[in-house]
PDB file of C-alpha atoms and ligand atoms in Angstrom:
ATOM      1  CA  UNK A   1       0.000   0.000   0.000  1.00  0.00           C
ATOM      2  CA  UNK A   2       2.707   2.355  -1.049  1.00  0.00           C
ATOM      3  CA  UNK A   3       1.484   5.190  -3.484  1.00  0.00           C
ATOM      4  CA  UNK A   4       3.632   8.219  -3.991  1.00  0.00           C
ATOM      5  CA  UNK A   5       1.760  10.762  -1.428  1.00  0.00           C
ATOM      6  CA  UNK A   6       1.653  14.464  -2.716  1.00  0.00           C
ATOM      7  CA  UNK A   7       1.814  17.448  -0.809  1.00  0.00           C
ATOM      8  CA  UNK A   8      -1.736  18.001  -0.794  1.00  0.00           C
ATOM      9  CA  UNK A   9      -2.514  15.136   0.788  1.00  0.00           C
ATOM     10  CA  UNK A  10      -3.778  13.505  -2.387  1.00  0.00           C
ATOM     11  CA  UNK A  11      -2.135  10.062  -3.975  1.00  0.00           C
ATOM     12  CA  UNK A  12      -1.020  10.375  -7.387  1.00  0.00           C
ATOM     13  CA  UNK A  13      -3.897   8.767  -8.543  1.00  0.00           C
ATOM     14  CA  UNK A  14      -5.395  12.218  -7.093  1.00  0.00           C
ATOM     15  CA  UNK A  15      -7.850   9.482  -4.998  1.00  0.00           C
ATOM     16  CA  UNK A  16      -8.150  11.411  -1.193  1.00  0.00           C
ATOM     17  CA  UNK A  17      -5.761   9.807   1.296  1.00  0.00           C
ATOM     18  CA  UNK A  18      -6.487   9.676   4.601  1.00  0.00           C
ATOM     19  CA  UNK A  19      -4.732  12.973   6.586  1.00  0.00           C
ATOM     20  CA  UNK A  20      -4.403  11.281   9.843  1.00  0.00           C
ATOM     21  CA  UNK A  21      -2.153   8.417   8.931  1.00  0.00           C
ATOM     22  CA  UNK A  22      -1.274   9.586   5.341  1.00  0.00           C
ATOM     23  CA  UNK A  23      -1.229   6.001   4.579  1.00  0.00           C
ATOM     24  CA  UNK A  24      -4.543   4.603   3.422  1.00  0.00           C
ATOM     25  CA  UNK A  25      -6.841   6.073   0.860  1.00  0.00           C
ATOM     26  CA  UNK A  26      -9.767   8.070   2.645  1.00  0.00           C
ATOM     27  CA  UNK A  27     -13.132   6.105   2.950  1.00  0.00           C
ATOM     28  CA  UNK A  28     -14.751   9.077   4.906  1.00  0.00           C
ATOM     29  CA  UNK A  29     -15.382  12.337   6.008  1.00  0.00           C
ATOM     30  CA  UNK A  30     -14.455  12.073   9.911  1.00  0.00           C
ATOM     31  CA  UNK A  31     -15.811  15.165  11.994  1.00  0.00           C
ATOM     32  CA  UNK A  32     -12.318  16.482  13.862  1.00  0.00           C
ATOM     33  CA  UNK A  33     -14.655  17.511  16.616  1.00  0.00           C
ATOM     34  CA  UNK A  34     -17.160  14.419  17.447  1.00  0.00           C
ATOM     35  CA  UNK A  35     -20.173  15.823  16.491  1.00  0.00           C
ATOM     36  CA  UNK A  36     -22.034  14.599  20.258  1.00  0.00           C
ATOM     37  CA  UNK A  37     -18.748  17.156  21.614  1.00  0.00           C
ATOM     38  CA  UNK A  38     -20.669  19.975  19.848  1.00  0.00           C
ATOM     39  CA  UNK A  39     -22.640  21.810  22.690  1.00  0.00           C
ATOM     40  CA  UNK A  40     -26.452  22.457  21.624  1.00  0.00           C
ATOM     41  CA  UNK A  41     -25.834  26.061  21.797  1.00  0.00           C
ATOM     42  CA  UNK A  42     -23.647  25.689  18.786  1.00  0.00           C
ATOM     43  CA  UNK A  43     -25.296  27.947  16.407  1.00  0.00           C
ATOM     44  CA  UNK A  44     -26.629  26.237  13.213  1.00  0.00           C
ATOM     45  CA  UNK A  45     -24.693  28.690  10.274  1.00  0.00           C
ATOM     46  CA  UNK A  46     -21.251  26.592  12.424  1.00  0.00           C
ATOM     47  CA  UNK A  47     -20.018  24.330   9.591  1.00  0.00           C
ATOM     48  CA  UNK A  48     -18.934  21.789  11.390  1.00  0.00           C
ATOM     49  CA  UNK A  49     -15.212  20.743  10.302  1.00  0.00           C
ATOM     50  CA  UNK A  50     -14.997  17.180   8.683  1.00  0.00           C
ATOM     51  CA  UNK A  51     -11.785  16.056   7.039  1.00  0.00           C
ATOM     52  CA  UNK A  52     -10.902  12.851   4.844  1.00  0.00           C
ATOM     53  CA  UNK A  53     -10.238   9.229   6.988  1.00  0.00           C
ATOM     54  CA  UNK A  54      -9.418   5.618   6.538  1.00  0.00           C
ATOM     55  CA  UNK A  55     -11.683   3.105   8.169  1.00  0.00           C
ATOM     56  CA  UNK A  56      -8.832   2.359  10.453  1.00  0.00           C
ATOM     57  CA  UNK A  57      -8.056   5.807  11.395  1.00  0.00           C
ATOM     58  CA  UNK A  58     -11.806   5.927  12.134  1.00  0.00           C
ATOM     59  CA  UNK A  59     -12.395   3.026  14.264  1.00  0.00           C
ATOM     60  CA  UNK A  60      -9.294   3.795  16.466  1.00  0.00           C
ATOM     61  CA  UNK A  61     -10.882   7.799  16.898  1.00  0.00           C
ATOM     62  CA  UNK A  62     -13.819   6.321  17.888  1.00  0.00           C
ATOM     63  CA  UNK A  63     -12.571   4.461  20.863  1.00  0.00           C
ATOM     64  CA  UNK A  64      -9.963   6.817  21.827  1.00  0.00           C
ATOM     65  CA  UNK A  65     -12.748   9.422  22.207  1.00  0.00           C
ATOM     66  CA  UNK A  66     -14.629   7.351  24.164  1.00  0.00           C
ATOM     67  CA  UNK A  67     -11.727   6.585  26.543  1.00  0.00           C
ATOM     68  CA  UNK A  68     -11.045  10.729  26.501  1.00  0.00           C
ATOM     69  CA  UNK A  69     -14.734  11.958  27.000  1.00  0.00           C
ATOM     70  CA  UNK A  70     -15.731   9.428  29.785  1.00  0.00           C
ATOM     71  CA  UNK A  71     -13.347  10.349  32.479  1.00  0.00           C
ATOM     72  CA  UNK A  72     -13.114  13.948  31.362  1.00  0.00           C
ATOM     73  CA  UNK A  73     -17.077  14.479  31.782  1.00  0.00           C
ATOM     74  CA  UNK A  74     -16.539  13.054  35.277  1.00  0.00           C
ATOM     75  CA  UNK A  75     -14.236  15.797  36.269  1.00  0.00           C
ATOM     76  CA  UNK A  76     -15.788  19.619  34.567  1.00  0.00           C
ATOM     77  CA  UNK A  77     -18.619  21.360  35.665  1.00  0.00           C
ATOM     78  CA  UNK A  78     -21.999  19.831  33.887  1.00  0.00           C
ATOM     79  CA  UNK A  79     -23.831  22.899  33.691  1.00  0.00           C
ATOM     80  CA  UNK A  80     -20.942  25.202  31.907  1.00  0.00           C
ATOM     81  CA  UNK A  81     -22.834  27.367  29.403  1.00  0.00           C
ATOM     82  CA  UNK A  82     -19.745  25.924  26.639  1.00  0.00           C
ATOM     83  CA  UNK A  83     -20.769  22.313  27.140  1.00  0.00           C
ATOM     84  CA  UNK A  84     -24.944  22.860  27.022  1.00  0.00           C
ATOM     85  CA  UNK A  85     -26.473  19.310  26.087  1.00  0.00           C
ATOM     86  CA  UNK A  86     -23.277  17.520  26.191  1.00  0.00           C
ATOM     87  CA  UNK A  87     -23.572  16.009  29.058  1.00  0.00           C
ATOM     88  CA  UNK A  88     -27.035  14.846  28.738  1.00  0.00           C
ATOM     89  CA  UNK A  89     -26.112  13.208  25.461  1.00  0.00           C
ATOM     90  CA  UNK A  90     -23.342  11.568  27.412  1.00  0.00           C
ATOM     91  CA  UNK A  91     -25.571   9.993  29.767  1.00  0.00           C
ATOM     92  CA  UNK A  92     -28.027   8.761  27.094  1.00  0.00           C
ATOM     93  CA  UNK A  93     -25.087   7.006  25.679  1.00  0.00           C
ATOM     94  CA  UNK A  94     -24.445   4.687  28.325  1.00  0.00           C
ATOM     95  CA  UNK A  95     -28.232   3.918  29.855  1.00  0.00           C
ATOM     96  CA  UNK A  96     -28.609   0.875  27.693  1.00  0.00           C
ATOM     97  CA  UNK A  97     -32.652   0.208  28.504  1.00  0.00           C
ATOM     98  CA  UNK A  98     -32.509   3.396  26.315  1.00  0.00           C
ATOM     99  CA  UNK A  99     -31.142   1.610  23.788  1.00  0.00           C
ATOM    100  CA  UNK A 100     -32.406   1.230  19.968  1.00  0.00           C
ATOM    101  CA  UNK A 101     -32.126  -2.263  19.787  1.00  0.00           C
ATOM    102  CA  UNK A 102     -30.647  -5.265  21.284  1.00  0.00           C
ATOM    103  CA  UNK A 103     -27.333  -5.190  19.422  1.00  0.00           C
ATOM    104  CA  UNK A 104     -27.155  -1.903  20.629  1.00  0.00           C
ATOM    105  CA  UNK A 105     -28.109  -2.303  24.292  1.00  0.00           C
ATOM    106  CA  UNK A 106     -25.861  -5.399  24.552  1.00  0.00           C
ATOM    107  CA  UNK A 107     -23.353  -2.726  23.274  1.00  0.00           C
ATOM    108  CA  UNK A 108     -23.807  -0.548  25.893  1.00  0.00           C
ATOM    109  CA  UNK A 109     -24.267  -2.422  28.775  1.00  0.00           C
ATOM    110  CA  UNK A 110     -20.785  -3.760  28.307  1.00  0.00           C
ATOM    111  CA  UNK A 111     -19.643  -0.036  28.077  1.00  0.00           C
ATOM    112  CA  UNK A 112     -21.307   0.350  31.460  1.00  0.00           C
ATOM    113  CA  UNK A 113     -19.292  -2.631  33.407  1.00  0.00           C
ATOM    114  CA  UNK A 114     -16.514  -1.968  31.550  1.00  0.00           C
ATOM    115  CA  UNK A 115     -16.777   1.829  32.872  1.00  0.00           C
ATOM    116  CA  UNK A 116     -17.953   0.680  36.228  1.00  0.00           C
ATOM    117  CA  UNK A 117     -14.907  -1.598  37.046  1.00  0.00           C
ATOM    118  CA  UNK A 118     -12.901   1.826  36.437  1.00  0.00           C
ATOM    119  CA  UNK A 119     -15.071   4.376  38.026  1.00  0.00           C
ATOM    120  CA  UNK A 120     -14.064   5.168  41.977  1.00  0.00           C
ATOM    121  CA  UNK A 121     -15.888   8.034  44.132  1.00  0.00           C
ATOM    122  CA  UNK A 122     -14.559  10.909  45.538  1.00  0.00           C
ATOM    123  CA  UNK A 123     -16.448  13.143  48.056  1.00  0.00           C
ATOM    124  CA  UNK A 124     -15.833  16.162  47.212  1.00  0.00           C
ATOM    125  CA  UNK A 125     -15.101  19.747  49.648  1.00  0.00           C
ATOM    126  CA  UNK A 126     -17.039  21.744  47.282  1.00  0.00           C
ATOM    127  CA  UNK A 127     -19.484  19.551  44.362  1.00  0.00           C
ATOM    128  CA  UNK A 128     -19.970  21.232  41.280  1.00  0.00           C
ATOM    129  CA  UNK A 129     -20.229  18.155  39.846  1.00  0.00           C
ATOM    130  CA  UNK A 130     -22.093  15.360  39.171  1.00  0.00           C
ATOM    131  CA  UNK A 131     -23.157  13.218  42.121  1.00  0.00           C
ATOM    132  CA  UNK A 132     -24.616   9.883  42.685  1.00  0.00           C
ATOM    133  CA  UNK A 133     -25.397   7.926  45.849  1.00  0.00           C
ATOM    134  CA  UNK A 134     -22.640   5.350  46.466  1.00  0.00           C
ATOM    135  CA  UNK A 135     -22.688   2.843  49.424  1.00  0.00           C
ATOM    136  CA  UNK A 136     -19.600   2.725  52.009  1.00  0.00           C
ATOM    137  CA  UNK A 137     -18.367  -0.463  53.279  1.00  0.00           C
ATOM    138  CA  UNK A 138     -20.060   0.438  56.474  1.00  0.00           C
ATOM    139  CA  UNK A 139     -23.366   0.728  54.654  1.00  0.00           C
ATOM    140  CA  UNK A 140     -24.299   4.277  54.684  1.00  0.00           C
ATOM    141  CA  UNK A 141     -25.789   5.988  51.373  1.00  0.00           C
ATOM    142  CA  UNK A 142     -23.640   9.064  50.636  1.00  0.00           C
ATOM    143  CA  UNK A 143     -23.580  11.454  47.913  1.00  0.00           C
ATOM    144  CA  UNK A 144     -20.070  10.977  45.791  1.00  0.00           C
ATOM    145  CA  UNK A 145     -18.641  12.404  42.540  1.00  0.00           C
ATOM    146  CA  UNK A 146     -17.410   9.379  40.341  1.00  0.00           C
ATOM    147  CA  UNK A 147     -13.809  10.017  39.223  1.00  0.00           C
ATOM    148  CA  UNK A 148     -11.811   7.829  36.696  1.00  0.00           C
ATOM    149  CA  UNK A 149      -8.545   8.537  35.511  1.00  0.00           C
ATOM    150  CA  UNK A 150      -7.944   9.785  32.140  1.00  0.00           C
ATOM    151  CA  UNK A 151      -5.070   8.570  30.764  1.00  0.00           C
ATOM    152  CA  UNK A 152      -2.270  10.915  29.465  1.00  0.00           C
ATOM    153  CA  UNK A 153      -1.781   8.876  25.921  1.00  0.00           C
ATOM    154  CA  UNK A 154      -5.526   9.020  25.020  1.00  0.00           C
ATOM    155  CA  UNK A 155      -5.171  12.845  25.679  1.00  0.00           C
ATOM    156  CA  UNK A 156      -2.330  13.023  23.437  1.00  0.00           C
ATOM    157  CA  UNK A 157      -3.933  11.268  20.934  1.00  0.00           C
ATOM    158  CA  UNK A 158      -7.071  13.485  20.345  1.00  0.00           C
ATOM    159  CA  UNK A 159      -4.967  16.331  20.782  1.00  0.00           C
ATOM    160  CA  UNK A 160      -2.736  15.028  17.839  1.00  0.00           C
ATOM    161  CA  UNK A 161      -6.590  14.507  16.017  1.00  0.00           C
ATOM    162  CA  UNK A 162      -7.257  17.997  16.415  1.00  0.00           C
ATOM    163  CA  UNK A 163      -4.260  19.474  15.388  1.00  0.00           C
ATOM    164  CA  UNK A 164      -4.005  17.463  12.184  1.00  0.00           C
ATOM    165  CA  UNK A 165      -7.663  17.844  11.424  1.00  0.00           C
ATOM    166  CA  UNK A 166      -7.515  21.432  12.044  1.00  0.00           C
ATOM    167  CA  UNK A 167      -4.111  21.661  10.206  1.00  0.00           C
ATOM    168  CA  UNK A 168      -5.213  20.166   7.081  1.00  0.00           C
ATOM    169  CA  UNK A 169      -8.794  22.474   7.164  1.00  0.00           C
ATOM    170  CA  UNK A 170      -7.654  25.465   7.889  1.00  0.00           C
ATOM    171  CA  UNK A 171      -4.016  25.453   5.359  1.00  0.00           C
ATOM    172  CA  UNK A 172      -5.240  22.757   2.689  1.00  0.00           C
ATOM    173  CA  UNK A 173      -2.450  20.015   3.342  1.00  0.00           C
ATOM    174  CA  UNK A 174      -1.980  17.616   5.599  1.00  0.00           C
ATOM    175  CA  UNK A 175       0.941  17.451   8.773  1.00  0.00           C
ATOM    176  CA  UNK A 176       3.580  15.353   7.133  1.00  0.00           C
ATOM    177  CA  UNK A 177       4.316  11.848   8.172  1.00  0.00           C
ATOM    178  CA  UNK A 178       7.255  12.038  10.032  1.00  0.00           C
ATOM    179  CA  UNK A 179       6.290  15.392  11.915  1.00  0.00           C
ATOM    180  CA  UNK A 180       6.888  14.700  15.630  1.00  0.00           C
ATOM    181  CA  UNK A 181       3.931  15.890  17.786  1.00  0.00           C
ATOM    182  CA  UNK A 182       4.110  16.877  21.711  1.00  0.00           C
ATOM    183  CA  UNK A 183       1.326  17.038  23.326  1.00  0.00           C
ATOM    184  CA  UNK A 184       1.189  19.726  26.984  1.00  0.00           C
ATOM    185  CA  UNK A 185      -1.596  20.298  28.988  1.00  0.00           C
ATOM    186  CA  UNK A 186      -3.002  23.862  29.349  1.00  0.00           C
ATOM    187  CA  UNK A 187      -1.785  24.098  33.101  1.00  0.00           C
ATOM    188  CA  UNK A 188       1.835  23.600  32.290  1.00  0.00           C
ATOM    189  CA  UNK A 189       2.053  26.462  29.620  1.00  0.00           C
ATOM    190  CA  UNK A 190       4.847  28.498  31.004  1.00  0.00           C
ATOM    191  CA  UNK A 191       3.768  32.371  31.504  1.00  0.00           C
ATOM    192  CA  UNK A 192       5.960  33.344  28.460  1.00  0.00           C
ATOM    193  CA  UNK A 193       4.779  31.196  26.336  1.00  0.00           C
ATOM    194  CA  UNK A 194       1.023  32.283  27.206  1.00  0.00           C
ATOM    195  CA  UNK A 195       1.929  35.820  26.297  1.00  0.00           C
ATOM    196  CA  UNK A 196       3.239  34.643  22.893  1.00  0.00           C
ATOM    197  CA  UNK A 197      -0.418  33.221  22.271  1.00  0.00           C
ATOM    198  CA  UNK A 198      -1.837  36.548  23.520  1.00  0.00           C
ATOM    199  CA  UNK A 199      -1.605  38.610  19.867  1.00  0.00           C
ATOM    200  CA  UNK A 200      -2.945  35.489  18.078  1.00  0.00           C
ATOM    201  CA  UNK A 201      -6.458  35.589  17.215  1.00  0.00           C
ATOM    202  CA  UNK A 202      -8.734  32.402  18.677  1.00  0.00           C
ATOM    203  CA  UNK A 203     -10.632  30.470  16.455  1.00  0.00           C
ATOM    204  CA  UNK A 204     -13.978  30.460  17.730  1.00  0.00           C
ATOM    205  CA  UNK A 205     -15.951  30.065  14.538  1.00  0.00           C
ATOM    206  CA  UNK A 206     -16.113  26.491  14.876  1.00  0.00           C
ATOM    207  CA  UNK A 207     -18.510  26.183  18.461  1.00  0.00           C
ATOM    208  CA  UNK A 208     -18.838  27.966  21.686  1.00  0.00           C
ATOM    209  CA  UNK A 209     -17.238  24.569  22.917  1.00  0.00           C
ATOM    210  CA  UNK A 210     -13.914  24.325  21.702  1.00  0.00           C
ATOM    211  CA  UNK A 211     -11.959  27.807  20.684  1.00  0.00           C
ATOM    212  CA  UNK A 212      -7.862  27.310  19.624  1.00  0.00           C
ATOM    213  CA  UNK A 213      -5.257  29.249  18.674  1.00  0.00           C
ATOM    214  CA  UNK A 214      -2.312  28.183  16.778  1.00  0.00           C
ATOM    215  CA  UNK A 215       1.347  30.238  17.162  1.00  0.00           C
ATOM    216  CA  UNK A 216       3.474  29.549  13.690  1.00  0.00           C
ATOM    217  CA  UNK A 217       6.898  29.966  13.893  1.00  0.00           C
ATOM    218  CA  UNK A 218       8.894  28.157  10.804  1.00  0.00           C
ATOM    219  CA  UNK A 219       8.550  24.871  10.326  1.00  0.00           C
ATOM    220  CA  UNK A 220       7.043  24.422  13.575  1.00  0.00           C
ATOM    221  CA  UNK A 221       3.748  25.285  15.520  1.00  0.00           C
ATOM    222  CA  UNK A 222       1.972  25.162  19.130  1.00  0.00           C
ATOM    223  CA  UNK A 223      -1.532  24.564  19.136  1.00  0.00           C
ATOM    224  CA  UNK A 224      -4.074  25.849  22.350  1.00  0.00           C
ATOM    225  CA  UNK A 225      -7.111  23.821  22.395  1.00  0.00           C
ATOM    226  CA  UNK A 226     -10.135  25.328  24.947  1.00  0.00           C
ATOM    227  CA  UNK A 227     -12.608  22.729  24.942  1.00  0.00           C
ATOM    228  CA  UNK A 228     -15.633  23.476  26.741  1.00  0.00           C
ATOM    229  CA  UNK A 229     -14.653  26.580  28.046  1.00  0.00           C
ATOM    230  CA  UNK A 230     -12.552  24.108  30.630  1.00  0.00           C
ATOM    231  CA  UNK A 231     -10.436  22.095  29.720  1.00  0.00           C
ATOM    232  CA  UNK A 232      -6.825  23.333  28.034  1.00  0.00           C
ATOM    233  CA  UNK A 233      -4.079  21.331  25.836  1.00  0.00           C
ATOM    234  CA  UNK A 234      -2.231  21.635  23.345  1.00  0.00           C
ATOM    235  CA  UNK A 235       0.401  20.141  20.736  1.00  0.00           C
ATOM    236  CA  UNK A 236       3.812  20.895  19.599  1.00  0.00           C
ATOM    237  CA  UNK A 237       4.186  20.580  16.473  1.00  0.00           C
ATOM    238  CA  UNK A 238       7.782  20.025  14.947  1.00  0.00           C
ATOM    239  CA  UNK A 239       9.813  20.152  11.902  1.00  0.00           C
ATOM    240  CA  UNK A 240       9.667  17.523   9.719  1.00  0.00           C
ATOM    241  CA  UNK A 241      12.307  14.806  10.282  1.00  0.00           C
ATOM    242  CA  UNK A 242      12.334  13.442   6.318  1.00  0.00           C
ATOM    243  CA  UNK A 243      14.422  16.707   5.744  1.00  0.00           C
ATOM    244  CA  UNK A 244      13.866  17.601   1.461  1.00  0.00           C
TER     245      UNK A 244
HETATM  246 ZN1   ZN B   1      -5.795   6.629   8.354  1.00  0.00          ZN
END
C-alpha cells in the first residue's frame, strides 16, 4: 500500500488519502470535533469541520474518544454554558434500557461494566459536579462524585486529532508523516509562552465549545485547544524529520 503521497494530501492517482495516517486512501469524512462534543448552543450557520479518513483511522478515533470523553465528563462542571447538552447526550449514551435495539443495548451495557470496574468516588469539599449515591463499606448511602482517571496517551492522541484535522482544514495540506507531535496540557504552559499566544487571534468560529489558537513559527507550531470553556491542551508541532 505504497502510493507516492503528494503534498496536498492527495495520492497520485489524485484518490483522497487519509490525513491522519497519510497512509490509506480516505473512505470518509471524519468530523475532527465528534459531532455529540458539539454543545447544543452551537449555532446552526457553524459548519462543522470534517476532514478525509481511513476506516482504520476511524475506528481507532472512535474508541480513543470514548476513553477521553468518559473520564473527562466526570471531572468539569456539567452545567458550563460551553458544554450545554453535552452532558445529557453523554448519559443517554451509556443507559442501555434506552437503547435502539438489542445489538445496541448489549453494546452498551458492556460499556457500562466496563466503565464501572474503572469508576471510583470521591467526596468532594465543594461539588460542582455530578453526584450519585454510592454505598460505604459500612453501609451508609452518601452522595459521591465518580472520578476515573484519564489517561495521558488518550489525551495526546485526540490532541494530535485535532491538530491534524484542524491543520489540514484550515491550510489545505496535511501534517507530514514524520512530523513529531508533543502534546502539553493547558496548566503547564509556562507564563511566556502564554503571552506569545496573547496577539494570536482564537478560532472560535467552529462552536462555543472548543476555541484554539495556533502560534506559527517556521517549520514548527503550538496549538491551544479550549474545549468546553474548561479544559486546556495543546500540541507541539515540529519540523519535519524526512528533511527535502
Ligand atoms: Zn488513516
Amino acid at each position: 500500500m505504497s502510493k507516492a503521497i503528494r503534498n496536498d494530501g492527495r495520492t497520485t492517482e489524485n484518490a483522497k488519502i487519509c490525513v491522519f495516517c497519510l497512509n490509506c486512501p480516505a473512505s470518509e469524512a471524519e468530523h475532527v470535533l465528534p459531532k455529540s462534543w458539539y454543545p447544543s448552543t452551537t449555532p446552526k450557520t457553524v459548519q462543522r469541520v470534517t476532514v478525509p479518513v481511513c476506516g482504520v483511522c476511524a475506528d481507532e478515533f472512535e474508541k480513543t474518544e470514548r476513553a477521553f470523553k468518559i473520564p473527562l465528563l466526570m471531572g468539569l462542571e456539567p452545567n458550563h454554558a460551553d458544554m450545554a447538552g453535552v452532558y445529557e447526550a453523554f448519559k443517554r449514551s451509556w443507559q442501555f434500557d434506552k437503547a435502539s435495539s438489542h445489538k445496541e443495548a448489549g453494546h452498551r451495557a458492556g460499556l457500562f461494566r466496563k466503565m464501572s470496574r474503572q469508576v471510583r468516588f470521591v467526596v468532594r469539599p465543594a461539588p460542582s459536579r455530578l453526584e450519585v449515591p454510592v454505598r460505604t463499606p459500612a453501609g451508609l448511602y452518601i452522595k459521591a462524585s465518580p472520578a476515573m482517571t484519564l489517561d495521558r496517551n488518550v489525551a495526546a492522541r485526540i490532541c494530535e486529532k485535532f491538530a491534524k484535522g484542524f491543520h489540514f482544514n484550515d491550510y489545505g495540506t496535511p501534517i507530514p508523516a514524520s512530523t513529531p507531535i508533543g502534546f502539553f496540557w493547558g496548566k503547564d504552559v509556562a507564563p511566556e509562552v502564554r503571552a506569545s499566544f496573547l496577539p494570536v487571534p482564537v478560532n472560535g468560529r467552529l462552536a462555543p465549545g472548543l476555541r484554539y489558537r495556533v502560534l506559527k513559527e517556521g517549520d514548527c507550531s503550538i496549538w491551544l485547544f479550549l474545549l468546553w470553556g474548561q479544559v486546556e491542551f495543546g500540541a507541539l508541532v515540529g519540523k519535519p524529520q524526512s528533511a527535502e
